[in-house]
Amino acid sequence: MASGERGGTRADQWREQREREDRGARVAALFFVVAIVAAFGLMFVYVAGGQTQLEGLLLFIAFGAVGTGLGVWGKKVVGPKIVVEERYPMRSSDQSRDAFEAAYEESLGEAVVGGRRRFLLRLLAGAGASLGLALLVPLRSLGPGPGGDMFVTEWQDGRRLVDASGNPIRPEQMSADEVRTVFPEGAEGDAKAQALLIGTRPDQLDRDALPRETVDDLVCYSKICTHAGCPVGLYRASVGELICPCHQSTFDVNRAAIVVSGPAGRGLPQLPLGVDDAGYLVATGDFSEPVGPSFWNMTHDVQAEDVT
């Protein structure tokens, strides 16, 4: 600022500049405080039960206040970028230098530049921390992780196959083209473990294609479609195909229930079968792969190795 452009002494000019910066600092501090209050308000609303519109408004206020505070701080307090321009030495007179030093010394007792900056930095850190905490709160909504439960079902070695009423099944009770929904004994109605026991036509079952063992011409697959988790309930016996009625995914029963057509990304997991000492059908282990649709539609080859 060139001398003489404004009235008053240099001390007055310094004082006016400090007052402008102080006003800017107070406005920036006010916005940071608003951001902190809005962030804590967001946490309170969420913990109290949540209200989507109010949470969105508080989040908008918190982010907006931080941005506005930073803008005011940069424009009113920090000021424009200092540019140093090379020029010839232009030494002031000794009288002017002495007057400037006196004015500067006089103003030092009133200016607390470092304290103001630290104050704003602390408020800014507080606003950032409180807003970060508010954004972490929704993590509570994620709930506990599924762990390994998604990879296993109630089927175990020696567990009998029973119908929905709990009645065990003998191999000779099944005929060709017959389909029954079966569950592990003691877990009737279990949605994840439900399976389809199918009597295939003689000499049509491709045993080499099956990943797990079976009994006679019987084969058993998960009833949960690998596309969207719908129950695979339609059986076209003439061609040995299971069809999901919801999205038309079709599986070849005689060839390990591989996908023939439709949106499913993998075949139906097979349940290995055996017969216990009493002559009833039992499982000899869990399904060949995790049941249902999920991320293992893309990685099921690796998951199948882990399961088997």
GROMACS .gro file of C-alpha atoms in nm:
model
  308
    1MET     CA    1   0.000   0.000   0.000
    2ALA     CA    2   0.159   0.323  -0.110
    3SER     CA    3   0.207   0.597   0.144
    4GLY     CA    4  -0.026   0.892   0.096
    5GLU     CA    5  -0.311   0.697  -0.070
    6ARG     CA    6  -0.509   0.704   0.248
    7GLY     CA    7  -0.537   0.948   0.527
    8GLY     CA    8  -0.388   0.900   0.873
    9THR     CA    9  -0.052   0.784   0.997
   10ARG     CA   10   0.103   0.449   0.923
   11ALA     CA   11  -0.002   0.336   1.268
   12ASP     CA   12  -0.362   0.417   1.175
   13GLN     CA   13  -0.329   0.222   0.851
   14TRP     CA   14  -0.185  -0.078   1.034
   15ARG     CA   15  -0.466  -0.056   1.285
   16GLU     CA   16  -0.730  -0.051   1.014
   17GLN     CA   17  -0.573  -0.351   0.847
   18ARG     CA   18  -0.567  -0.545   1.173
   19GLU     CA   19  -0.928  -0.458   1.236
   20ARG     CA   20  -1.027  -0.594   0.895
   21GLU     CA   21  -0.832  -0.912   0.960
   22ASP     CA   22  -0.986  -0.945   1.306
   23ARG     CA   23  -1.333  -0.913   1.159
   24GLY     CA   24  -1.246  -1.176   0.898
   25ALA     CA   25  -1.107  -1.405   1.165
   26ARG     CA   26  -1.422  -1.372   1.374
   27VAL     CA   27  -1.642  -1.452   1.076
   28ALA     CA   28  -1.426  -1.755   0.982
   29ALA     CA   29  -1.432  -1.874   1.344
   30LEU     CA   30  -1.810  -1.839   1.350
   31PHE     CA   31  -1.846  -2.063   1.044
   32PHE     CA   32  -1.613  -2.325   1.196
   33VAL     CA   33  -1.822  -2.324   1.515
   34VAL     CA   34  -2.136  -2.367   1.304
   35ALA     CA   35  -1.971  -2.666   1.132
   36ILE     CA   36  -1.889  -2.825   1.468
   37VAL     CA   37  -2.243  -2.772   1.597
   38ALA     CA   38  -2.393  -2.913   1.276
   39ALA     CA   39  -2.163  -3.220   1.290
   40PHE     CA   40  -2.259  -3.297   1.649
   41GLY     CA   41  -2.622  -3.235   1.561
   42LEU     CA   42  -2.589  -3.491   1.281
   43MET     CA   43  -2.451  -3.748   1.525
   44PHE     CA   44  -2.730  -3.674   1.774
   45VAL     CA   45  -3.005  -3.709   1.513
   46TYR     CA   46  -2.861  -4.037   1.385
   47VAL     CA   47  -2.822  -4.193   1.730
   48ALA     CA   48  -3.171  -4.075   1.827
   49GLY     CA   49  -3.324  -4.276   1.546
   50GLY     CA   50  -3.236  -4.082   1.233
   51GLN     CA   51  -3.429  -3.855   1.000
   52THR     CA   52  -3.299  -3.859   0.647
   53GLN     CA   53  -3.390  -3.505   0.544
   54LEU     CA   54  -3.259  -3.351   0.866
   55GLU     CA   55  -2.938  -3.553   0.848
   56GLY     CA   56  -2.883  -3.434   0.491
   57LEU     CA   57  -2.947  -3.073   0.589
   58LEU     CA   58  -2.701  -3.091   0.881
   59LEU     CA   59  -2.439  -3.254   0.661
   60PHE     CA   60  -2.485  -2.979   0.403
   61ILE     CA   61  -2.452  -2.711   0.672
   62ALA     CA   62  -2.137  -2.873   0.816
   63PHE     CA   63  -1.960  -2.901   0.481
   64GLY     CA   64  -2.082  -2.559   0.368
   65ALA     CA   65  -1.968  -2.390   0.689
   66VAL     CA   66  -1.620  -2.542   0.666
   67GLY     CA   67  -1.586  -2.432   0.303
   68THR     CA   68  -1.717  -2.082   0.373
   69GLY     CA   69  -1.493  -2.045   0.677
   70LEU     CA   70  -1.189  -2.142   0.475
   71GLY     CA   71  -1.288  -1.896   0.204
   72VAL     CA   72  -1.326  -1.608   0.449
   73TRP     CA   73  -1.002  -1.699   0.617
   74GLY     CA   74  -0.812  -1.703   0.291
   75LYS     CA   75  -0.964  -1.381   0.158
   76LYS     CA   76  -0.993  -1.163   0.466
   77VAL     CA   77  -0.714  -1.286   0.692
   78VAL     CA   78  -0.438  -1.441   0.485
   79GLY     CA   79  -0.488  -1.198   0.197
   80PRO     CA   80  -0.370  -1.220  -0.163
   81LYS     CA   81  -0.057  -1.404  -0.258
   82ILE     CA   82   0.263  -1.202  -0.204
   83VAL     CA   83   0.454  -1.145  -0.526
   84VAL     CA   84   0.815  -1.028  -0.504
   85GLU     CA   85   0.917  -0.814  -0.795
   86GLU     CA   86   1.282  -0.741  -0.869
   87ARG     CA   87   1.363  -0.373  -0.878
   88TYR     CA   88   1.641  -0.129  -0.817
   89PRO     CA   89   1.717  -0.036  -0.456
   90MET     CA   90   1.481   0.238  -0.347
   91ARG     CA   91   1.598   0.327  -0.003
   92SER     CA   92   1.373   0.555   0.194
   93SER     CA   93   1.507   0.851   0.381
   94ASP     CA   94   1.629   0.799   0.732
   95GLN     CA   95   1.340   1.007   0.860
   96SER     CA   96   1.084   0.785   0.683
   97ARG     CA   97   1.252   0.466   0.802
   98ASP     CA   98   1.254   0.590   1.161
   99ALA     CA   99   0.886   0.683   1.136
  100PHE     CA  100   0.794   0.342   0.997
  101GLU     CA  101   0.989   0.156   1.266
  102ALA     CA  102   0.818   0.363   1.532
  103ALA     CA  103   0.476   0.290   1.384
  104TYR     CA  104   0.558  -0.079   1.360
  105GLU     CA  105   0.680  -0.095   1.719
  106GLU     CA  106   0.367   0.084   1.828
  107SER     CA  107   0.144  -0.168   1.653
  108LEU     CA  108   0.320  -0.477   1.790
  109GLY     CA  109   0.154  -0.441   2.125
  110GLU     CA  110  -0.189  -0.467   1.960
  111ALA     CA  111  -0.135  -0.735   1.696
  112VAL     CA  112  -0.148  -1.103   1.787
  113VAL     CA  113  -0.110  -1.255   1.443
  114GLY     CA  114   0.024  -1.593   1.558
  115GLY     CA  115  -0.244  -1.632   1.824
  116ARG     CA  116  -0.522  -1.563   1.576
  117ARG     CA  117  -0.386  -1.816   1.329
  118ARG     CA  118  -0.351  -2.082   1.597
  119PHE     CA  119  -0.706  -2.011   1.713
  120LEU     CA  120  -0.848  -2.054   1.364
  121LEU     CA  121  -0.640  -2.364   1.301
  122ARG     CA  122  -0.771  -2.522   1.620
  123LEU     CA  123  -1.129  -2.439   1.527
  124LEU     CA  124  -1.073  -2.580   1.178
  125ALA     CA  125  -0.924  -2.898   1.324
  126GLY     CA  126  -1.222  -2.924   1.561
  127ALA     CA  127  -1.467  -2.883   1.273
  128GLY     CA  128  -1.283  -3.146   1.066
  129ALA     CA  129  -1.263  -3.391   1.356
  130SER     CA  130  -1.628  -3.354   1.454
  131LEU     CA  131  -1.739  -3.387   1.093
  132GLY     CA  132  -1.520  -3.697   1.054
  133LEU     CA  133  -1.676  -3.850   1.366
  134ALA     CA  134  -2.023  -3.772   1.231
  135LEU     CA  135  -1.942  -3.949   0.905
  136LEU     CA  136  -1.815  -4.254   1.097
  137VAL     CA  137  -2.135  -4.292   1.297
  138PRO     CA  138  -2.333  -4.455   1.009
  139LEU     CA  139  -2.084  -4.745   1.026
  140ARG     CA  140  -2.304  -4.870   1.311
  141SER     CA  141  -2.571  -4.941   1.050
  142LEU     CA  142  -2.353  -5.197   0.879
  143GLY     CA  143  -2.409  -5.445   1.159
  144PRO     CA  144  -2.184  -5.743   1.239
  145GLY     CA  145  -1.995  -5.914   0.961
  146PRO     CA  146  -2.126  -6.247   0.832
  147GLY     CA  147  -1.802  -6.429   0.906
  148GLY     CA  148  -1.784  -6.780   0.764
  149ASP     CA  149  -2.156  -6.852   0.792
  150MET     CA  150  -2.211  -6.754   0.429
  151PHE     CA  151  -1.991  -7.041   0.313
  152VAL     CA  152  -2.158  -7.328   0.500
  153THR     CA  153  -2.506  -7.469   0.565
  154GLU     CA  154  -2.658  -7.714   0.811
  155TRP     CA  155  -2.564  -8.009   0.590
  156GLN     CA  156  -2.299  -8.235   0.745
  157ASP     CA  157  -2.165  -8.583   0.691
  158GLY     CA  158  -2.431  -8.837   0.802
  159ARG     CA  159  -2.719  -8.586   0.819
  160ARG     CA  160  -3.035  -8.750   0.685
  161LEU     CA  161  -3.239  -8.599   0.404
  162VAL     CA  162  -3.597  -8.535   0.521
  163ASP     CA  163  -3.902  -8.369   0.368
  164ALA     CA  164  -4.070  -8.059   0.513
  165SER     CA  165  -4.251  -8.281   0.767
  166GLY     CA  166  -3.929  -8.441   0.889
  167ASN     CA  167  -3.978  -8.777   0.722
  168PRO     CA  168  -3.652  -8.946   0.611
  169ILE     CA  169  -3.630  -9.075   0.256
  170ARG     CA  170  -3.504  -9.405   0.116
  171PRO     CA  171  -3.355  -9.422  -0.236
  172GLU     CA  172  -3.617  -9.671  -0.347
  173GLN     CA  173  -3.890  -9.423  -0.257
  174MET     CA  174  -3.778  -9.195  -0.536
  175SER     CA  175  -3.876  -9.261  -0.896
  176ALA     CA  176  -3.747  -9.122  -1.223
  177ASP     CA  177  -3.861  -8.766  -1.298
  178GLU     CA  178  -3.962  -8.716  -0.934
  179VAL     CA  179  -3.851  -8.403  -0.747
  180ARG     CA  180  -3.867  -8.344  -0.372
  181THR     CA  181  -3.761  -8.050  -0.159
  182VAL     CA  182  -3.543  -8.183   0.124
  183PHE     CA  183  -3.381  -8.042   0.437
  184PRO     CA  184  -3.123  -8.161   0.688
  185GLU     CA  185  -3.290  -8.369   0.961
  186GLY     CA  186  -3.362  -8.136   1.252
  187ALA     CA  187  -3.342  -7.824   1.033
  188GLU     CA  188  -3.667  -7.855   0.841
  189GLY     CA  189  -3.758  -7.529   0.673
  190ASP     CA  190  -3.402  -7.395   0.676
  191ALA     CA  191  -3.401  -7.159   0.376
  192LYS     CA  192  -3.027  -7.174   0.313
  193ALA     CA  193  -3.003  -7.553   0.336
  194GLN     CA  194  -3.309  -7.639   0.127
  195ALA     CA  195  -3.226  -7.867  -0.166
  196LEU     CA  196  -3.394  -8.049  -0.453
  197LEU     CA  197  -3.365  -8.429  -0.461
  198ILE     CA  198  -3.423  -8.540  -0.820
  199GLY     CA  199  -3.474  -8.882  -0.971
  200THR     CA  200  -3.310  -8.871  -1.315
  201ARG     CA  201  -3.390  -9.101  -1.601
  202PRO     CA  202  -3.172  -9.416  -1.628
  203ASP     CA  203  -2.836  -9.373  -1.803
  204GLN     CA  204  -2.886  -8.999  -1.857
  205LEU     CA  205  -2.688  -8.876  -1.559
  206ASP     CA  206  -2.334  -8.772  -1.654
  207ARG     CA  207  -2.153  -8.896  -1.342
  208ASP     CA  208  -1.813  -8.779  -1.463
  209ALA     CA  209  -1.942  -8.423  -1.469
  210LEU     CA  210  -2.065  -8.432  -1.107
  211PRO     CA  211  -1.828  -8.272  -0.858
  212ARG     CA  212  -1.955  -8.487  -0.567
  213GLU     CA  213  -2.081  -8.845  -0.519
  214THR     CA  214  -2.444  -8.951  -0.555
  215VAL     CA  215  -2.665  -9.259  -0.511
  216ASP     CA  216  -2.806  -9.460  -0.803
  217ASP     CA  217  -2.981  -9.217  -1.042
  218LEU     CA  218  -3.053  -8.967  -0.769
  219VAL     CA  219  -2.891  -8.627  -0.758
  220CYS     CA  220  -2.938  -8.337  -0.518
  221TYR     CA  221  -2.877  -7.966  -0.577
  222SER     CA  222  -2.930  -7.645  -0.384
  223LYS     CA  223  -3.277  -7.502  -0.438
  224ILE     CA  224  -3.151  -7.143  -0.427
  225CYS     CA  225  -3.091  -6.993  -0.769
  226THR     CA  226  -2.739  -6.856  -0.810
  227HIS     CA  227  -2.869  -6.551  -0.993
  228ALA     CA  228  -3.096  -6.367  -0.749
  229GLY     CA  229  -3.167  -6.622  -0.476
  230CYS     CA  230  -3.512  -6.726  -0.596
  231PRO     CA  231  -3.628  -7.087  -0.539
  232VAL     CA  232  -3.560  -7.307  -0.840
  233GLY     CA  233  -3.894  -7.481  -0.854
  234LEU     CA  234  -3.971  -7.590  -1.210
  235TYR     CA  235  -3.839  -7.924  -1.345
  236ARG     CA  236  -3.868  -8.013  -1.711
  237ALA     CA  237  -3.816  -8.390  -1.689
  238SER     CA  238  -3.809  -8.457  -2.064
  239VAL     CA  239  -3.479  -8.274  -2.100
  240GLY     CA  240  -3.362  -8.283  -1.738
  241GLU     CA  241  -3.363  -7.908  -1.680
  242LEU     CA  242  -3.435  -7.705  -1.369
  243ILE     CA  243  -3.580  -7.361  -1.436
  244CYS     CA  244  -3.601  -7.059  -1.210
  245PRO     CA  245  -3.951  -6.920  -1.274
  246CYS     CA  246  -3.851  -6.567  -1.174
  247HIS     CA  247  -3.572  -6.489  -1.423
  248GLN     CA  248  -3.567  -6.800  -1.641
  249SER     CA  249  -3.222  -6.926  -1.546
  250THR     CA  250  -3.203  -7.287  -1.667
  251PHE     CA  251  -2.975  -7.560  -1.526
  252ASP     CA  252  -2.885  -7.899  -1.673
  253VAL     CA  253  -2.957  -8.157  -1.401
  254ASN     CA  254  -2.774  -8.441  -1.579
  255ARG     CA  255  -2.455  -8.236  -1.614
  256ALA     CA  256  -2.388  -8.102  -1.263
  257ALA     CA  257  -2.662  -7.838  -1.295
  258ILE     CA  258  -2.450  -7.617  -1.518
  259VAL     CA  259  -2.617  -7.306  -1.660
  260VAL     CA  260  -2.788  -7.375  -1.991
  261SER     CA  261  -2.940  -7.031  -2.036
  262GLY     CA  262  -3.050  -6.727  -1.839
  263PRO     CA  263  -2.874  -6.473  -1.622
  264ALA     CA  264  -2.726  -6.708  -1.357
  265GLY     CA  265  -2.350  -6.683  -1.336
  266ARG     CA  266  -2.276  -7.038  -1.217
  267GLY     CA  267  -2.440  -7.375  -1.171
  268LEU     CA  268  -2.633  -7.499  -0.870
  269PRO     CA  269  -2.412  -7.639  -0.590
  270GLN     CA  270  -2.443  -8.017  -0.553
  271LEU     CA  271  -2.509  -8.197  -0.225
  272PRO     CA  272  -2.308  -8.523  -0.196
  273LEU     CA  273  -2.529  -8.823  -0.114
  274GLY     CA  274  -2.487  -9.155   0.062
  275VAL     CA  275  -2.696  -9.414   0.246
  276ASP     CA  276  -2.674  -9.482   0.621
  277ASP     CA  277  -2.694  -9.821   0.794
  278ALA     CA  278  -3.074  -9.795   0.816
  279GLY     CA  279  -3.103  -9.745   0.440
  280TYR     CA  280  -3.193  -9.376   0.445
  281LEU     CA  281  -3.041  -9.110   0.225
  282VAL     CA  282  -2.784  -8.895   0.402
  283ALA     CA  283  -2.549  -8.616   0.305
  284THR     CA  284  -2.180  -8.696   0.310
  285GLY     CA  285  -2.082  -8.332   0.345
  286ASP     CA  286  -2.192  -7.979   0.267
  287PHE     CA  287  -2.268  -7.838  -0.078
  288SER     CA  288  -1.992  -7.834  -0.335
  289GLU     CA  289  -1.992  -7.451  -0.330
  290PRO     CA  290  -2.153  -7.172  -0.124
  291VAL     CA  291  -2.522  -7.148  -0.203
  292GLY     CA  292  -2.709  -6.851  -0.344
  293PRO     CA  293  -2.596  -6.545  -0.532
  294SER     CA  294  -2.312  -6.327  -0.410
  295PHE     CA  295  -1.955  -6.223  -0.482
  296TRP     CA  296  -1.853  -6.587  -0.536
  297ASN     CA  297  -2.038  -6.577  -0.864
  298MET     CA  298  -1.713  -6.424  -0.987
  299THR     CA  299  -1.472  -6.620  -0.769
  300HIS     CA  300  -1.653  -6.952  -0.722
  301ASP     CA  301  -1.367  -7.155  -0.870
  302VAL     CA  302  -1.141  -7.042  -0.585
  303GLN     CA  303  -1.417  -7.077  -0.325
  304ALA     CA  304  -1.498  -7.427  -0.446
  305GLU     CA  305  -1.141  -7.534  -0.383
  306ASP     CA  306  -1.162  -7.397  -0.029
  307VAL     CA  307  -1.492  -7.571   0.044
  308THR     CA  308  -1.390  -7.907  -0.096
   0.00000   0.00000   0.00000
